[in-house]
Structure formats: C-alpha cells, structure tokens
Amino acid sequence: GFMECAAAAESFEYAVAQVGTIAGAGNMDAMADQILALSNASGQASEELAQTAYSALSAGSAVESAVSDAQIATELATAGFTDTTSALQVLKTAMNSYGDAQSDLQHVSDSLIMTQNLGVTTIAELSQNMGVAIASASAYNVSLENLEAAYIATTKSGINTANSTTYLSRMFSELGDSGSTVSKIITNQTGKSFGQLMKEGYSLADVLEILYESCGNDAEAMMQLWQQQSSGKAANAIVNQGLQQFRQNLDRVTNSAGATSKAYGIMESTTQHAHERMANSMKNLASVVGGE
C-alpha cells in the first residue's frame, strides 16, 4: 500500500514539476490543486492531466488557463474517441492559425464535435489530418466553421477525412490563385478575389454558387472548370450535398455551444468510464497520502 502511494505521489510530483518549468515554481502548488480537483471530477489520471497542461503551456496557453485548456482537451478527447494529446493538437492548431478570430478554445471544441456529429469523421481523424487544411484555409480567410462545413459535405459524399483534407486544401489554393479559371470567374462576377470575399463574410456556399451558376447549374460543366481534378471533387461534393445544406451545417457548427459537454456526458455515463473514474480516485488518494 504505502509503496504504491509513494510511487503515485512521485509520478504526479514529477509531472507537476515539468509544468513548473514553464509556469514557474510559484504557480506549482495552485496548479497541482487544480489538476487534482479536475482529475477527481473528470476521471482522467492526474499525471496525464498534468502532462496535458504542460503540453498546453508549450503550445502557448496562458498559465492561468492551462488547466482549463487541459480540461477542454480532455472532454474533447473523451467525446471524440481519441487521446488528449491529439485533441489538444487540433485545438491548438486551430487557435494558432486563427488567433483572435476564434473566440475561444471551447468554441473550437464544440464546433469540432458538431462536425463529428454531422459528418462522417471523428475527432481522432480530424486531429491527424486537419492541420494541412487549416493552414490552407486560413491563408485565404476561410473561417474554421466554413472549413468544418466543407468537411461535413465531403465526408458525407464518401470522401474520407485524409482525402478530404487534400482535396479541400487544393480547392482553396485554386480558388485563391489569381491565374486560375475559377478565380477569374469569381473576380469577373464580384470584382473581388476569393480571399477578399471570405474576409467580407461570404460563405464557401456563396462562392461555389457563383461558379455553379456560371455553368448553368451543370455539375459536369463545373467539374471542367478546375485545373486539378481533386479540387473539382471537393467543390462538386459540396454542391451535390446541397448549398442550402452547407449553409445549415455552417450555422450549426457556428452555433454549437454545449456540443462537447453533451457528447462528453453521454460518454462519461458509460460503465467503463465509471470503473476508470473509481480506479483513478483511489490513485489520486494514494498520491495525496504518499505526498503528505
């Protein structure tokens, strides 16, 4: 008993000390308390949470929000069938690319869960693939929500998450390339570039509608406009799923507050989670006893 307590305390202490290397020694006790409280509440191992908090700090979280950022990543991981490291990675990639345009980490998490709910994809798949598409999208002012609605359309069309990432990235690049046919049509119709339209609040559905109408609403003719077949596949998937449907999905990912906690609640109520939580509370007790 006592040896296990000492070992549990030691591994937690080590994890918190790592956090202290970034957060500063003065913040360590408060953070250790926050982490243990979160661990007991969430059923996640305390040293794992400390490591997530450390990763959050490394990725640019403020000291005061590191533990709550770790909590968001933990809930997203549970609700999204993945590990906290992957969940944190996709959250931070979105935050770092979109900066202040993204209101907060919780919104990113909720909109991702809504994408998982509406599309044929998981947080696990998105966290592995999405970084490339985020980089390409944000370069042309395509919001995270427009990107998510695009993933919903392409994955529902039967294009897997990895291919959707490639196709969408190429589509954004081609729409943004002033020498491309699609870019010229958009500029002729609106007097503005793709990036400018997105910045002004156009949705991807609005832009693709311009192209679709320029072909007399003929999907086959629209496919011919693209230099790269993969760009055309992404565009056609969105059009075929329905532009009105895209706008509805865009609305749902934009107004997705509470989606994570709802999905997390469902996952949390499973028997397996209850067992993990019980074992975890005993372990936390051991680390507190061992640390006395």
C-alpha positions as YAML, in Angstrom:
chain: A
units: angstrom
residues:
- id: 1
  name: GLY
  ca: [0.00, 0.00, 0.00]
- id: 2
  name: PHE
  ca: [2.46, 2.63, 1.15]
- id: 3
  name: MET
  ca: [4.96, 1.89, -1.62]
- id: 4
  name: GLU
  ca: [2.22, 2.34, -4.23]
- id: 5
  name: CYS
  ca: [1.18, 5.61, -2.58]
- id: 6
  name: ALA
  ca: [4.75, 6.84, -2.66]
- id: 7
  name: ALA
  ca: [5.14, 5.85, -6.32]
- id: 8
  name: ALA
  ca: [1.85, 7.53, -7.26]
- id: 9
  name: ALA
  ca: [2.86, 10.69, -5.44]
- id: 10
  name: GLU
  ca: [6.27, 10.65, -7.10]
- id: 11
  name: SER
  ca: [4.97, 10.34, -10.67]
- id: 12
  name: PHE
  ca: [2.40, 13.11, -10.07]
- id: 13
  name: GLU
  ca: [5.04, 15.32, -8.43]
- id: 14
  name: TYR
  ca: [7.33, 14.79, -11.40]
- id: 15
  name: ALA
  ca: [4.55, 15.70, -13.85]
- id: 16
  name: VAL
  ca: [3.73, 18.87, -11.87]
- id: 17
  name: ALA
  ca: [7.43, 19.78, -11.70]
- id: 18
  name: GLN
  ca: [7.50, 19.64, -15.51]
- id: 19
  name: VAL
  ca: [4.60, 22.11, -15.57]
- id: 20
  name: GLY
  ca: [6.60, 24.29, -13.17]
- id: 21
  name: THR
  ca: [9.49, 24.53, -15.62]
- id: 22
  name: ILE
  ca: [7.24, 26.63, -17.86]
- id: 23
  name: ALA
  ca: [4.69, 28.07, -15.45]
- id: 24
  name: GLY
  ca: [7.24, 29.00, -12.77]
- id: 25
  name: ALA
  ca: [7.70, 27.40, -9.35]
- id: 26
  name: GLY
  ca: [5.39, 29.94, -7.72]
- id: 27
  name: ASN
  ca: [2.40, 28.58, -9.63]
- id: 28
  name: MET
  ca: [3.06, 24.92, -8.96]
- id: 29
  name: ASP
  ca: [1.03, 24.35, -5.78]
- id: 30
  name: ALA
  ca: [-2.05, 26.10, -7.13]
- id: 31
  name: MET
  ca: [-1.79, 24.16, -10.39]
- id: 32
  name: ALA
  ca: [-1.29, 20.86, -8.56]
- id: 33
  name: ASP
  ca: [-4.52, 21.53, -6.61]
- id: 34
  name: GLN
  ca: [-6.40, 22.47, -9.80]
- id: 35
  name: ILE
  ca: [-5.14, 19.34, -11.56]
- id: 36
  name: LEU
  ca: [-6.13, 17.01, -8.70]
- id: 37
  name: ALA
  ca: [-9.58, 18.59, -8.48]
- id: 38
  name: LEU
  ca: [-10.06, 18.22, -12.24]
- id: 39
  name: SER
  ca: [-8.75, 14.67, -12.11]
- id: 40
  name: ASN
  ca: [-11.26, 13.65, -9.45]
- id: 41
  name: ALA
  ca: [-14.08, 15.35, -11.34]
- id: 42
  name: SER
  ca: [-13.19, 14.01, -14.79]
- id: 43
  name: GLY
  ca: [-11.77, 10.59, -14.05]
- id: 44
  name: GLN
  ca: [-8.63, 11.36, -16.06]
- id: 45
  name: ALA
  ca: [-5.32, 10.32, -14.47]
- id: 46
  name: SER
  ca: [-3.77, 13.25, -12.61]
- id: 47
  name: GLU
  ca: [-0.31, 12.79, -14.14]
- id: 48
  name: GLU
  ca: [-1.87, 12.59, -17.60]
- id: 49
  name: LEU
  ca: [-3.71, 15.86, -16.96]
- id: 50
  name: ALA
  ca: [-0.50, 17.44, -15.69]
- id: 51
  name: GLN
  ca: [1.18, 16.36, -18.93]
- id: 52
  name: THR
  ca: [-1.71, 17.82, -20.94]
- id: 53
  name: ALA
  ca: [-1.39, 21.09, -19.00]
- id: 54
  name: TYR
  ca: [2.34, 21.05, -19.78]
- id: 55
  name: SER
  ca: [1.59, 20.48, -23.49]
- id: 56
  name: ALA
  ca: [-0.97, 23.30, -23.39]
- id: 57
  name: LEU
  ca: [1.63, 25.65, -21.93]
- id: 58
  name: SER
  ca: [4.17, 24.54, -24.57]
- id: 59
  name: ALA
  ca: [1.60, 25.23, -27.28]
- id: 60
  name: GLY
  ca: [1.03, 28.74, -26.00]
- id: 61
  name: SER
  ca: [-1.68, 28.54, -23.35]
- id: 62
  name: ALA
  ca: [-1.51, 31.21, -20.65]
- id: 63
  name: VAL
  ca: [-0.52, 29.92, -17.20]
- id: 64
  name: GLU
  ca: [-3.91, 30.82, -15.74]
- id: 65
  name: SER
  ca: [-5.83, 28.95, -18.44]
- id: 66
  name: ALA
  ca: [-3.53, 25.91, -18.85]
- id: 67
  name: VAL
  ca: [-5.55, 23.62, -16.57]
- id: 68
  name: SER
  ca: [-8.90, 24.67, -18.04]
- id: 69
  name: ASP
  ca: [-7.43, 24.23, -21.54]
- id: 70
  name: ALA
  ca: [-6.33, 20.75, -20.44]
- id: 71
  name: GLN
  ca: [-9.88, 20.11, -19.27]
- id: 72
  name: ILE
  ca: [-11.35, 21.14, -22.64]
- id: 73
  name: ALA
  ca: [-8.87, 18.86, -24.42]
- id: 74
  name: THR
  ca: [-9.77, 16.02, -22.04]
- id: 75
  name: GLU
  ca: [-13.50, 16.37, -22.65]
- id: 76
  name: LEU
  ca: [-12.96, 16.68, -26.42]
- id: 77
  name: ALA
  ca: [-10.80, 13.52, -26.34]
- id: 78
  name: THR
  ca: [-13.45, 11.54, -24.45]
- id: 79
  name: ALA
  ca: [-16.29, 12.83, -26.64]
- id: 80
  name: GLY
  ca: [-14.20, 12.39, -29.80]
- id: 81
  name: PHE
  ca: [-12.86, 8.87, -29.20]
- id: 82
  name: THR
  ca: [-9.21, 9.96, -29.15]
- id: 83
  name: ASP
  ca: [-6.38, 10.74, -26.74]
- id: 84
  name: THR
  ca: [-5.83, 14.11, -25.04]
- id: 85
  name: THR
  ca: [-2.59, 14.80, -26.94]
- id: 86
  name: SER
  ca: [-4.40, 14.53, -30.31]
- id: 87
  name: ALA
  ca: [-7.34, 16.60, -29.05]
- id: 88
  name: LEU
  ca: [-5.02, 19.31, -27.74]
- id: 89
  name: GLN
  ca: [-3.08, 19.30, -31.00]
- id: 90
  name: VAL
  ca: [-6.12, 20.01, -33.17]
- id: 91
  name: LEU
  ca: [-7.40, 22.66, -30.73]
- id: 92
  name: LYS
  ca: [-4.07, 24.45, -30.65]
- id: 93
  name: THR
  ca: [-3.55, 24.22, -34.42]
- id: 94
  name: ALA
  ca: [-6.90, 25.96, -34.90]
- id: 95
  name: MET
  ca: [-6.14, 28.58, -32.25]
- id: 96
  name: ASN
  ca: [-2.64, 29.30, -33.59]
- id: 97
  name: SER
  ca: [-3.88, 29.64, -37.19]
- id: 98
  name: TYR
  ca: [-6.99, 31.65, -36.49]
- id: 99
  name: GLY
  ca: [-5.74, 33.57, -33.46]
- id: 100
  name: ASP
  ca: [-8.21, 36.15, -32.21]
- id: 101
  name: ALA
  ca: [-10.70, 35.34, -34.96]
- id: 102
  name: GLN
  ca: [-11.52, 32.21, -32.98]
- id: 103
  name: SER
  ca: [-13.34, 33.34, -29.86]
- id: 104
  name: ASP
  ca: [-12.08, 30.58, -27.61]
- id: 105
  name: LEU
  ca: [-10.90, 27.02, -27.23]
- id: 106
  name: GLN
  ca: [-14.31, 25.86, -26.01]
- id: 107
  name: HIS
  ca: [-15.95, 27.06, -29.23]
- id: 108
  name: VAL
  ca: [-13.34, 25.26, -31.33]
- id: 109
  name: SER
  ca: [-14.02, 22.10, -29.35]
- id: 110
  name: ASP
  ca: [-17.82, 22.43, -29.71]
- id: 111
  name: SER
  ca: [-17.64, 23.11, -33.44]
- id: 112
  name: LEU
  ca: [-15.38, 20.07, -33.93]
- id: 113
  name: ILE
  ca: [-17.85, 17.84, -32.05]
- id: 114
  name: MET
  ca: [-20.66, 19.22, -34.24]
- id: 115
  name: THR
  ca: [-18.53, 18.34, -37.29]
- id: 116
  name: GLN
  ca: [-18.14, 14.80, -35.95]
- id: 117
  name: ASN
  ca: [-21.91, 14.63, -35.35]
- id: 118
  name: LEU
  ca: [-22.93, 15.88, -38.80]
- id: 119
  name: GLY
  ca: [-20.12, 14.48, -40.97]
- id: 120
  name: VAL
  ca: [-18.66, 11.03, -41.48]
- id: 121
  name: THR
  ca: [-15.49, 11.71, -39.50]
- id: 122
  name: THR
  ca: [-14.15, 11.63, -35.94]
- id: 123
  name: ILE
  ca: [-12.05, 13.99, -33.82]
- id: 124
  name: ALA
  ca: [-9.35, 11.31, -34.00]
- id: 125
  name: GLU
  ca: [-9.29, 11.53, -37.82]
- id: 126
  name: LEU
  ca: [-9.60, 15.32, -37.88]
- id: 127
  name: SER
  ca: [-6.75, 15.76, -35.39]
- id: 128
  name: GLN
  ca: [-4.47, 13.63, -37.59]
- id: 129
  name: ASN
  ca: [-5.32, 15.40, -40.83]
- id: 130
  name: MET
  ca: [-6.84, 18.80, -40.32]
- id: 131
  name: GLY
  ca: [-3.66, 20.84, -39.79]
- id: 132
  name: VAL
  ca: [-2.87, 20.94, -43.52]
- id: 133
  name: ALA
  ca: [-6.37, 22.13, -44.42]
- id: 134
  name: ILE
  ca: [-6.38, 24.72, -41.60]
- id: 135
  name: ALA
  ca: [-3.13, 26.22, -42.92]
- id: 136
  name: SER
  ca: [-4.52, 26.38, -46.45]
- id: 137
  name: ALA
  ca: [-7.93, 27.70, -45.36]
- id: 138
  name: SER
  ca: [-6.65, 30.41, -43.02]
- id: 139
  name: ALA
  ca: [-4.31, 31.71, -45.76]
- id: 140
  name: TYR
  ca: [-7.43, 32.74, -47.74]
- id: 141
  name: ASN
  ca: [-9.53, 33.88, -44.75]
- id: 142
  name: VAL
  ca: [-11.68, 30.73, -44.88]
- id: 143
  name: SER
  ca: [-13.06, 30.50, -41.35]
- id: 144
  name: LEU
  ca: [-12.77, 27.36, -39.27]
- id: 145
  name: GLU
  ca: [-16.56, 26.97, -39.46]
- id: 146
  name: ASN
  ca: [-16.57, 27.13, -43.27]
- id: 147
  name: LEU
  ca: [-13.80, 24.53, -43.30]
- id: 148
  name: GLU
  ca: [-15.76, 22.30, -40.92]
- id: 149
  name: ALA
  ca: [-18.94, 22.60, -43.01]
- id: 150
  name: ALA
  ca: [-16.83, 21.64, -46.04]
- id: 151
  name: TYR
  ca: [-15.54, 18.54, -44.22]
- id: 152
  name: ILE
  ca: [-19.13, 17.60, -43.36]
- id: 153
  name: ALA
  ca: [-20.09, 17.78, -47.06]
- id: 154
  name: THR
  ca: [-17.06, 15.92, -48.45]
- id: 155
  name: THR
  ca: [-17.11, 13.13, -45.85]
- id: 156
  name: LYS
  ca: [-20.87, 12.66, -46.31]
- id: 157
  name: SER
  ca: [-20.15, 12.29, -50.03]
- id: 158
  name: GLY
  ca: [-17.93, 9.33, -49.24]
- id: 159
  name: ILE
  ca: [-14.54, 11.06, -49.40]
- id: 160
  name: ASN
  ca: [-12.57, 10.01, -46.32]
- id: 161
  name: THR
  ca: [-11.06, 12.56, -43.92]
- id: 162
  name: ALA
  ca: [-7.50, 12.28, -45.26]
- id: 163
  name: ASN
  ca: [-8.58, 12.72, -48.90]
- id: 164
  name: SER
  ca: [-11.00, 15.49, -47.93]
- id: 165
  name: THR
  ca: [-8.05, 17.33, -46.40]
- id: 166
  name: THR
  ca: [-6.03, 17.09, -49.62]
- id: 167
  name: TYR
  ca: [-8.95, 17.95, -51.90]
- id: 168
  name: LEU
  ca: [-10.13, 20.92, -49.83]
- id: 169
  name: SER
  ca: [-6.59, 22.32, -49.49]
- id: 170
  name: ARG
  ca: [-6.17, 22.17, -53.27]
- id: 171
  name: MET
  ca: [-9.60, 23.71, -53.81]
- id: 172
  name: PHE
  ca: [-8.73, 26.69, -51.56]
- id: 173
  name: SER
  ca: [-5.38, 27.16, -53.32]
- id: 174
  name: GLU
  ca: [-7.01, 27.07, -56.74]
- id: 175
  name: LEU
  ca: [-9.79, 29.47, -55.70]
- id: 176
  name: GLY
  ca: [-7.11, 31.80, -54.35]
- id: 177
  name: ASP
  ca: [-4.78, 31.56, -57.36]
- id: 178
  name: SER
  ca: [-5.43, 34.68, -59.48]
- id: 179
  name: GLY
  ca: [-4.37, 32.83, -62.66]
- id: 180
  name: SER
  ca: [-6.93, 30.02, -62.34]
- id: 181
  name: THR
  ca: [-10.18, 29.79, -64.31]
- id: 182
  name: VAL
  ca: [-12.30, 29.61, -61.16]
- id: 183
  name: SER
  ca: [-10.58, 32.65, -59.67]
- id: 184
  name: LYS
  ca: [-11.18, 34.67, -62.85]
- id: 185
  name: ILE
  ca: [-14.89, 33.79, -62.87]
- id: 186
  name: ILE
  ca: [-15.22, 34.91, -59.24]
- id: 187
  name: THR
  ca: [-13.36, 38.17, -59.86]
- id: 188
  name: ASN
  ca: [-15.40, 38.90, -63.01]
- id: 189
  name: GLN
  ca: [-18.66, 38.34, -61.15]
- id: 190
  name: THR
  ca: [-17.82, 40.17, -57.92]
- id: 191
  name: GLY
  ca: [-14.82, 42.41, -58.59]
- id: 192
  name: LYS
  ca: [-13.10, 40.75, -55.64]
- id: 193
  name: SER
  ca: [-10.72, 37.86, -55.00]
- id: 194
  name: PHE
  ca: [-11.67, 34.68, -53.15]
- id: 195
  name: GLY
  ca: [-9.72, 35.78, -50.05]
- id: 196
  name: GLN
  ca: [-11.43, 39.17, -50.03]
- id: 197
  name: LEU
  ca: [-14.89, 37.62, -50.33]
- id: 198
  name: MET
  ca: [-14.19, 35.23, -47.45]
- id: 199
  name: LYS
  ca: [-12.88, 38.11, -45.34]
- id: 200
  name: GLU
  ca: [-16.08, 40.05, -46.02]
- id: 201
  name: GLY
  ca: [-18.18, 37.19, -44.69]
- id: 202
  name: TYR
  ca: [-19.14, 35.27, -47.81]
- id: 203
  name: SER
  ca: [-19.54, 31.55, -47.15]
- id: 204
  name: LEU
  ca: [-17.97, 28.85, -49.29]
- id: 205
  name: ALA
  ca: [-21.51, 28.06, -50.46]
- id: 206
  name: ASP
  ca: [-21.86, 31.65, -51.74]
- id: 207
  name: VAL
  ca: [-18.59, 31.41, -53.68]
- id: 208
  name: LEU
  ca: [-19.31, 27.96, -55.14]
- id: 209
  name: GLU
  ca: [-22.79, 29.13, -56.09]
- id: 210
  name: ILE
  ca: [-21.21, 31.82, -58.29]
- id: 211
  name: LEU
  ca: [-19.19, 29.12, -60.11]
- id: 212
  name: TYR
  ca: [-22.15, 26.74, -60.32]
- id: 213
  name: GLU
  ca: [-24.43, 29.40, -61.80]
- id: 214
  name: SER
  ca: [-21.72, 30.42, -64.28]
- id: 215
  name: CYS
  ca: [-22.03, 26.84, -65.68]
- id: 216
  name: GLY
  ca: [-25.82, 27.00, -65.85]
- id: 217
  name: ASN
  ca: [-26.06, 24.82, -62.72]
- id: 218
  name: ASP
  ca: [-24.45, 21.89, -64.55]
- id: 219
  name: ALA
  ca: [-22.30, 19.80, -62.21]
- id: 220
  name: GLU
  ca: [-20.38, 18.17, -65.05]
- id: 221
  name: ALA
  ca: [-19.53, 21.52, -66.62]
- id: 222
  name: MET
  ca: [-18.47, 22.81, -63.22]
- id: 223
  name: MET
  ca: [-16.07, 19.88, -62.86]
- id: 224
  name: GLN
  ca: [-14.34, 21.06, -66.08]
- id: 225
  name: LEU
  ca: [-13.52, 24.47, -64.62]
- id: 226
  name: TRP
  ca: [-10.84, 23.13, -62.29]
- id: 227
  name: GLN
  ca: [-7.17, 22.62, -63.16]
- id: 228
  name: GLN
  ca: [-6.87, 19.84, -60.59]
- id: 229
  name: GLN
  ca: [-9.42, 17.06, -60.53]
- id: 230
  name: SER
  ca: [-9.14, 16.82, -56.75]
- id: 231
  name: SER
  ca: [-10.19, 20.48, -56.34]
- id: 232
  name: GLY
  ca: [-13.21, 19.77, -58.54]
- id: 233
  name: LYS
  ca: [-14.13, 16.70, -56.49]
- id: 234
  name: ALA
  ca: [-14.27, 18.76, -53.30]
- id: 235
  name: ALA
  ca: [-16.32, 21.51, -54.96]
- id: 236
  name: ASN
  ca: [-18.73, 19.03, -56.54]
- id: 237
  name: ALA
  ca: [-19.17, 17.17, -53.27]
- id: 238
  name: ILE
  ca: [-20.25, 20.43, -51.60]
- id: 239
  name: VAL
  ca: [-22.60, 21.36, -54.46]
- id: 240
  name: ASN
  ca: [-24.10, 17.86, -54.68]
- id: 241
  name: GLN
  ca: [-24.74, 17.71, -50.94]
- id: 242
  name: GLY
  ca: [-26.66, 20.95, -51.45]
- id: 243
  name: LEU
  ca: [-25.61, 24.57, -50.98]
- id: 244
  name: GLN
  ca: [-28.57, 25.17, -48.69]
- id: 245
  name: GLN
  ca: [-27.50, 22.14, -46.67]
- id: 246
  name: PHE
  ca: [-23.99, 23.61, -46.45]
- id: 247
  name: ARG
  ca: [-25.42, 26.85, -45.07]
- id: 248
  name: GLN
  ca: [-27.45, 24.94, -42.47]
- id: 249
  name: ASN
  ca: [-24.38, 22.97, -41.39]
- id: 250
  name: LEU
  ca: [-22.35, 26.17, -41.27]
- id: 251
  name: ASP
  ca: [-24.98, 27.63, -38.98]
- id: 252
  name: ARG
  ca: [-24.87, 24.55, -36.76]
- id: 253
  name: VAL
  ca: [-21.09, 24.49, -36.32]
- id: 254
  name: THR
  ca: [-21.13, 28.26, -35.70]
- id: 255
  name: ASN
  ca: [-23.81, 27.92, -33.01]
- id: 256
  name: SER
  ca: [-22.55, 24.71, -31.46]
- id: 257
  name: ALA
  ca: [-22.16, 25.83, -27.83]
- id: 258
  name: GLY
  ca: [-22.61, 22.91, -25.45]
- id: 259
  name: ALA
  ca: [-21.91, 20.19, -28.04]
- id: 260
  name: THR
  ca: [-18.79, 18.94, -26.24]
- id: 261
  name: SER
  ca: [-20.33, 18.73, -22.80]
- id: 262
  name: LYS
  ca: [-23.38, 16.95, -24.19]
- id: 263
  name: ALA
  ca: [-21.26, 14.34, -26.00]
- id: 264
  name: TYR
  ca: [-18.92, 14.09, -23.03]
- id: 265
  name: GLY
  ca: [-21.87, 13.48, -20.72]
- id: 266
  name: ILE
  ca: [-23.02, 10.56, -22.86]
- id: 267
  name: MET
  ca: [-19.53, 9.02, -22.94]
- id: 268
  name: GLU
  ca: [-19.00, 9.68, -19.24]
- id: 269
  name: SER
  ca: [-22.13, 7.79, -18.25]
- id: 270
  name: THR
  ca: [-20.79, 4.52, -19.69]
- id: 271
  name: THR
  ca: [-19.86, 1.70, -17.31]
- id: 272
  name: GLN
  ca: [-16.26, 1.61, -18.48]
- id: 273
  name: HIS
  ca: [-15.84, 5.28, -17.64]
- id: 274
  name: ALA
  ca: [-17.32, 4.74, -14.17]
- id: 275
  name: HIS
  ca: [-14.76, 1.98, -13.47]
- id: 276
  name: GLU
  ca: [-11.89, 4.15, -14.72]
- id: 277
  name: ARG
  ca: [-13.07, 7.00, -12.57]
- id: 278
  name: MET
  ca: [-13.23, 4.85, -9.43]
- id: 279
  name: ALA
  ca: [-9.73, 3.47, -10.01]
- id: 280
  name: ASN
  ca: [-8.48, 6.98, -10.69]
- id: 281
  name: SER
  ca: [-9.92, 8.45, -7.45]
- id: 282
  name: MET
  ca: [-8.17, 5.69, -5.48]
- id: 283
  name: LYS
  ca: [-4.93, 6.53, -7.25]
- id: 284
  name: ASN
  ca: [-5.32, 10.25, -6.50]
- id: 285
  name: LEU
  ca: [-5.94, 9.43, -2.87]
- id: 286
  name: ALA
  ca: [-2.76, 7.36, -2.95]
- id: 287
  name: SER
  ca: [-0.75, 10.21, -4.40]
- id: 288
  name: VAL
  ca: [-2.08, 12.62, -1.75]
- id: 289
  name: VAL
  ca: [-1.33, 10.13, 1.06]
- id: 290
  name: GLY
  ca: [2.08, 9.38, -0.38]
- id: 291
  name: GLY
  ca: [2.84, 13.06, -0.74]
- id: 292
  name: GLU
  ca: [1.96, 14.00, 2.86]
...
